[in-house]
Coordinates of C-alpha atoms and ligand atoms in Angstrom, one line a residue:
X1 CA 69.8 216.0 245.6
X2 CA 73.3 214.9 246.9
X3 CA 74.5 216.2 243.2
X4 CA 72.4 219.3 243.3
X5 CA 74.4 222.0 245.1
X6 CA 77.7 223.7 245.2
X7 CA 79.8 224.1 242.5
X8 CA 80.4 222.9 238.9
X9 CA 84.1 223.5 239.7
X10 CA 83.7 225.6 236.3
X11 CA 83.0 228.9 234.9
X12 CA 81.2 230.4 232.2
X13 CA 82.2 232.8 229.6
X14 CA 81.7 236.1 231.7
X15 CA 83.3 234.5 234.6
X16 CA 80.6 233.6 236.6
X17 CA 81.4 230.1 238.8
X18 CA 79.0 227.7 237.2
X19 CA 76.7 226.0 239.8
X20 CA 75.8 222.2 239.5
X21 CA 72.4 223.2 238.2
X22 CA 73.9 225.6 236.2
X23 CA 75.2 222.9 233.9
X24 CA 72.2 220.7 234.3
X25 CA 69.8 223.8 233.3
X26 CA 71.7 224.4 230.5
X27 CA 71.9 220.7 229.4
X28 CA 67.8 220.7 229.5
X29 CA 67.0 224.3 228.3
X30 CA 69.7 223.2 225.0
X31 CA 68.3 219.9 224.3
X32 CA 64.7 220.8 224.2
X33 CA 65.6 223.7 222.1
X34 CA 66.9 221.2 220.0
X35 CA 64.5 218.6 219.8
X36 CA 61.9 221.6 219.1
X37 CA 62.8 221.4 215.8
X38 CA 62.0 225.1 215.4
X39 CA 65.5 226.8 216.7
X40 CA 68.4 227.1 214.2
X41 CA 70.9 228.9 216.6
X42 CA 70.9 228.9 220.7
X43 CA 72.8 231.5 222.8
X44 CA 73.4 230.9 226.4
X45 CA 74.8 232.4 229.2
X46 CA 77.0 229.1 230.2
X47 CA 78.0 228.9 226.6
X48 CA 81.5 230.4 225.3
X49 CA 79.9 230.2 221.0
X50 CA 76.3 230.0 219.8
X51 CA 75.2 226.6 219.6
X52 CA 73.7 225.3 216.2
X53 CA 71.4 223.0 215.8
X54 CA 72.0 221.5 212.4
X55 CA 69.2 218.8 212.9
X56 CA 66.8 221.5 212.5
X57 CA 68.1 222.8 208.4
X58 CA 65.0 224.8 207.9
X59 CA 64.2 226.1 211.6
X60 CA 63.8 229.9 211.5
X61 CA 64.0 230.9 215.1
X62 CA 67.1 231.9 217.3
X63 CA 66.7 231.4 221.2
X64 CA 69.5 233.6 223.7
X65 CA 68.7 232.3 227.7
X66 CA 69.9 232.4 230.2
X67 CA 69.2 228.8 231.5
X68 CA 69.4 229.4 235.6
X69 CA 69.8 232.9 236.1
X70 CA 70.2 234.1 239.7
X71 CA 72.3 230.7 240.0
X72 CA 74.8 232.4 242.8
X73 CA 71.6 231.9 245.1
X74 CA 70.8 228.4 244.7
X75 CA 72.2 227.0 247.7
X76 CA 70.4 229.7 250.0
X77 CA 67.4 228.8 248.6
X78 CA 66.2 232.2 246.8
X79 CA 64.0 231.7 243.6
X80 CA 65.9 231.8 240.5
X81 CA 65.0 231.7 237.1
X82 CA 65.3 231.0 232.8
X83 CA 65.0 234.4 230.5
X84 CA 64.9 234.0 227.0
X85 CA 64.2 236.4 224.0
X86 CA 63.2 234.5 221.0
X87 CA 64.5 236.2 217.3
X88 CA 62.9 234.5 214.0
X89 CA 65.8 234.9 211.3
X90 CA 65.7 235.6 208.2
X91 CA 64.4 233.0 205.4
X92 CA 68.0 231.3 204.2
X93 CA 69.9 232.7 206.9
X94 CA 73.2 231.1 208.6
X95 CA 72.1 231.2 212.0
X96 CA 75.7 233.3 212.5
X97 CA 76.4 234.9 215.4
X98 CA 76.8 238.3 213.6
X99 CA 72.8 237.8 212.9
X100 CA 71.9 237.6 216.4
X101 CA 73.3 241.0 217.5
X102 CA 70.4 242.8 216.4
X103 CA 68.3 245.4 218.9
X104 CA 65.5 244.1 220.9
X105 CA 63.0 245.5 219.0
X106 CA 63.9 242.7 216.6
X107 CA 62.5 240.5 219.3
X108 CA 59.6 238.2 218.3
X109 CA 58.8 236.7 221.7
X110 CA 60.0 237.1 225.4
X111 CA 59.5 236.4 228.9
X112 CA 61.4 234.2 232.0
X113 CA 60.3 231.8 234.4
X114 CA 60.9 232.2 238.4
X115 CA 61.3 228.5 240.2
X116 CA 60.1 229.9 243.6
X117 CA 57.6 229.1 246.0
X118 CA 55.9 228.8 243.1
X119 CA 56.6 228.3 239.3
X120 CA 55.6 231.4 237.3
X121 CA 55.8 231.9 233.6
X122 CA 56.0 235.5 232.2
X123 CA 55.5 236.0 229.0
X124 CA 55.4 238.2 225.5
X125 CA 55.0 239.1 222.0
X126 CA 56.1 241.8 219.8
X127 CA 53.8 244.2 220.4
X128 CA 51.4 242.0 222.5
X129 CA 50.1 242.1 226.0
X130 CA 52.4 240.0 229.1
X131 CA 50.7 237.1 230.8
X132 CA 51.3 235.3 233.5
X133 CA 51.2 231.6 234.1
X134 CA 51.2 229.4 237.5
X135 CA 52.5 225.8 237.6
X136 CA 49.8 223.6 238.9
X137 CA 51.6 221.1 240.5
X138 CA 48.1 218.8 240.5
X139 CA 47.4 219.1 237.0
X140 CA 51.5 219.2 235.5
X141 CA 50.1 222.7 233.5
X142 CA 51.1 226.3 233.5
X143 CA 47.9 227.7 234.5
X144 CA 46.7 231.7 233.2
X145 CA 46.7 233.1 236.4
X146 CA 48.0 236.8 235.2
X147 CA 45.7 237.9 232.0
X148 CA 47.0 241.0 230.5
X149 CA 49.4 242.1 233.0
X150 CA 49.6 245.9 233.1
X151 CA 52.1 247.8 235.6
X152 CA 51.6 250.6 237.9
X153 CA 52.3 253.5 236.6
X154 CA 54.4 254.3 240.2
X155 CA 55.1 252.8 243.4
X156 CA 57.6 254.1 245.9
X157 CA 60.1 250.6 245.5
X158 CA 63.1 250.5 244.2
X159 CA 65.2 247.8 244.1
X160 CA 69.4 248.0 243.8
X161 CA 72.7 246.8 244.9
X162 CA 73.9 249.6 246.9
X163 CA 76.8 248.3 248.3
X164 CA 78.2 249.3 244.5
X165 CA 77.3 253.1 246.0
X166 CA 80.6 253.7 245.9
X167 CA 81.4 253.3 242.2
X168 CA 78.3 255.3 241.1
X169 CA 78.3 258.0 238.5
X170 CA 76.9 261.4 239.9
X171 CA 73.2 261.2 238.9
X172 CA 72.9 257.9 240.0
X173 CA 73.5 258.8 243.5
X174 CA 71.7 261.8 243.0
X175 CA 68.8 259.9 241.8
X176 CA 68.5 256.9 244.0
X177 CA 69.2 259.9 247.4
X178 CA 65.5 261.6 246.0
X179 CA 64.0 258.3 246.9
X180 CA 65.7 257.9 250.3
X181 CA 66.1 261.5 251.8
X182 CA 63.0 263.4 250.2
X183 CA 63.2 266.9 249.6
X184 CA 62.4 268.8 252.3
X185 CA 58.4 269.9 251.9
X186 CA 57.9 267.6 249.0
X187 CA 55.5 265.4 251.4
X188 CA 56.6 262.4 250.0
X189 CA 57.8 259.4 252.0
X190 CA 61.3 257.5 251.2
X191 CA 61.3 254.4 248.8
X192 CA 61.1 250.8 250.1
X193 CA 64.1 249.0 249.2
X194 CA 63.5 245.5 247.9
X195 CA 67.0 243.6 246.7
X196 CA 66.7 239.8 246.1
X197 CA 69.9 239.6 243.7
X198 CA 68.3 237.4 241.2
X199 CA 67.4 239.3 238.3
X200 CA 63.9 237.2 237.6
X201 CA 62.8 237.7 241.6
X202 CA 63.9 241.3 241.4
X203 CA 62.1 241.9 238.0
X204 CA 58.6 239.2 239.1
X205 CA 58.2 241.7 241.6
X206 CA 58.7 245.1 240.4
X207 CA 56.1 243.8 237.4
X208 CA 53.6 243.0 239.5
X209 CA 54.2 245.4 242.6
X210 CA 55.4 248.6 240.5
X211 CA 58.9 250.1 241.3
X212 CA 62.2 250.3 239.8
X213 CA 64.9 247.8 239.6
X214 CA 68.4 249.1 238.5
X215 CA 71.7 247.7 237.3
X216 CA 73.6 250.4 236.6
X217 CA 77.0 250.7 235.2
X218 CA 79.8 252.4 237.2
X219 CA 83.2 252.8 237.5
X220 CA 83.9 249.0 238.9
X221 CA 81.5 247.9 235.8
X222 CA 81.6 250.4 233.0
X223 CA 79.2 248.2 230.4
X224 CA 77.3 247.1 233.4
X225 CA 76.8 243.4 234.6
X226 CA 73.6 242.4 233.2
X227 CA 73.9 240.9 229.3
X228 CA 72.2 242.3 226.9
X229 CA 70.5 239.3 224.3
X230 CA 69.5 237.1 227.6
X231 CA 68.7 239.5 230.3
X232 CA 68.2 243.2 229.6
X233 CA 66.6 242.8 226.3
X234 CA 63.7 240.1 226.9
X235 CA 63.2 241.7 230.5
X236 CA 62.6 245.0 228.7
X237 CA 60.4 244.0 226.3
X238 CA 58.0 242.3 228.9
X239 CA 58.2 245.8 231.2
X240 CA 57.2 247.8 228.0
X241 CA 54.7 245.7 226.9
X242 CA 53.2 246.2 230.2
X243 CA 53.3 249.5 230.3
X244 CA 57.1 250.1 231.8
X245 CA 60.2 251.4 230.6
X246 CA 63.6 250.2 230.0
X247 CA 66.6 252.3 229.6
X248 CA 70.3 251.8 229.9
X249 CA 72.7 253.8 231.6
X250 CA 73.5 256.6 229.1
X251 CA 69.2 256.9 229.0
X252 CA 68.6 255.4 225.6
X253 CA 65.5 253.1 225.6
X254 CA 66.9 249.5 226.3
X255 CA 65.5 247.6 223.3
X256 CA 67.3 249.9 220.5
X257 CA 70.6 248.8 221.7
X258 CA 72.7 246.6 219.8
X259 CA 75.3 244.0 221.5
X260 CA 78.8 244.1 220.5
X261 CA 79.0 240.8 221.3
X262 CA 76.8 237.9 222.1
X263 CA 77.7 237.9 226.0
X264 CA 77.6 241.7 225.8
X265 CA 76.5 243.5 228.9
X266 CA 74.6 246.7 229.4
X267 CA 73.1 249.2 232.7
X268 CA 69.8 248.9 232.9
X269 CA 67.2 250.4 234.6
X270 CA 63.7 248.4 234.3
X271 CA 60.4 249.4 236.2
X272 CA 57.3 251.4 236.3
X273 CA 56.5 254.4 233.8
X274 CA 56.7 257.1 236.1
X275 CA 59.9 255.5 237.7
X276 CA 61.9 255.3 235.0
X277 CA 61.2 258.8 234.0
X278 CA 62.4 260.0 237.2
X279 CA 65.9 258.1 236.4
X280 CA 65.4 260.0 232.8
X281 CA 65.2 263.5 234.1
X282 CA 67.6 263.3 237.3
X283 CA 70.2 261.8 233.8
X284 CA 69.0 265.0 231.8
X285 CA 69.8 267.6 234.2
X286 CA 73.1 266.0 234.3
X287 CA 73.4 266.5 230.3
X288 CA 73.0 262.7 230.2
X289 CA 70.5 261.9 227.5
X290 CA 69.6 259.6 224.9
Ligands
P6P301 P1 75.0 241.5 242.3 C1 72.8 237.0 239.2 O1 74.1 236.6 239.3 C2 72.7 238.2 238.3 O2 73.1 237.9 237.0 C3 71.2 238.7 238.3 O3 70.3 237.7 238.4 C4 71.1 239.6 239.5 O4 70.2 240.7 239.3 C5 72.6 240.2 239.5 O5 73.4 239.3 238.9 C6 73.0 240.4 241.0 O6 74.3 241.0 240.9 O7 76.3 242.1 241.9 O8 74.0 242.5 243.0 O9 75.1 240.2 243.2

């Protein structure tokens, strides 16, 4: 415990100050990719370059993570998590970087965990249905606890960083003021606003609950914060297959975009069906569309 908290006295590629656990996370979520013997090629968030695994010649699978995402919030005890999106490569391939910025629709598995008050385990196929897991504790086993998870189609949450308000393009303010000031007469009620700050907390709870949780890129953030291969993608794969959307900020469905890079970032907008497509119209009347 004495080693647990505070700093790593480091930083990782996209500047974030690397927690203790951090570094240990990554340590763990490397070497048992390793010692899998199934991954070729690991991306990860606290990693500059992709990291080979040259024990494993004939392993077909690439694995992006993000080992302990949420970190900044370890010390105050919020829940924090590990997203991954799992690619299977092509038979002979390099394991190359260049092979690894694909769309997400290349995706052959997904999902993240959430270390909370208790230990959950999200996850998906290509074109399969999301379930949920529980960490019993007792028994040392992730237990099925969510079967089929399917999302509401609406719920009047949404879940964002306003304090970046002020770097906003236009029909972000004009969409996220519909859920706080209705219009006059429409009879609805504002929006619940539900910000965490750690991506896997944020995005547990809008799958579960319904809602909206939004990144979006401004003018302090232009490409956005959230990475693409280790966050956005595997997070919108899970909200489609259960019945969400996932867009970025210029409206284009999240999983068709391809990274520049492997630490590239992207706005994203991640929720319920019918919340996304509000984000989709307020963009269209703006002329912003996909
Ligand atoms: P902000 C955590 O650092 C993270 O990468 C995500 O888990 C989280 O959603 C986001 O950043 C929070 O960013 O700028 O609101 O503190």
């Amino acid at each position: 415990m004495a080693q647990l908290s505070g700093l790593a006295g480091s930083s990782n590629m996209t500047g974030d100050d690397q927690k203790k656990l951090d570094v240990i996370g990554n340590d763990i979520f490397i070497a048992a990719m390793k010692s899998s013997g199934r991954v070729k090629v690991i991306v990860s968030e606290e990693e500059d370059e992709i990291i080979p695994c040259p024990d494993s010649p004939h392993a077909r699978y690439a694995v992006a993570c993000d080992p302990i995402d949420g970190s900044s919030n370890l010390d105050a005890g919020v829940s924090v998590g590990t997203i991954f999106g799992i690619f299977k490569l092509a038979e002979g391939s390099k394991g190359t970087k260049e092979e690894l910025l694909v769309p997400g629709t290349e995706l052959v598995a997904a999902g993240f965990t959430m270390y909370g008050a208790s230990t959950q385990l999200v996850i998906t196929m290509k074109g399969g249905s999301v379930n949920g897991f529980t960490m019993d504790n007792a028994l040392g086993e992730f237990i099925l606890t969510h079967p089929d998870m399917k999302m509401p189609k609406k719920r009047a949450i949404y879940s964002v960083n306003e304090g970046n308000s002020l770097y906003w393009e236009e029909p972000v303010k004009e969409y996220v003021n519909s859920l706080k000031y209705p219009a006059e007469g429409s009879g609805g009620k504002p929006y619940s606003g539900r910000y965490i700050g750690s991506m896997v907390a944020d995005a547990y709870r809008t799958l579960l609950y319904g809602g909206i949780f939004a990144y979006p890129a401004d003018k302090k953030s232009p490409k956005g914060k959230l990475r693409i291969l280790y966050e956005c993608a595997p997070m919108a794969m899970v909200f489609e297959n259960a019945g969400g959307q996932a867009v970025n900020s210029k409206m284009q469905r999240m999983l068709t975009v391809i990274p520049e890079s492997i630490h590239d970032r992207s706005g994203i907008f991640l929720g319920s069906y019918d919340e996304v497509q509000k984000v989709i119209d307020v963009h269209a009347k703006h002329g912003v569309k996909a």
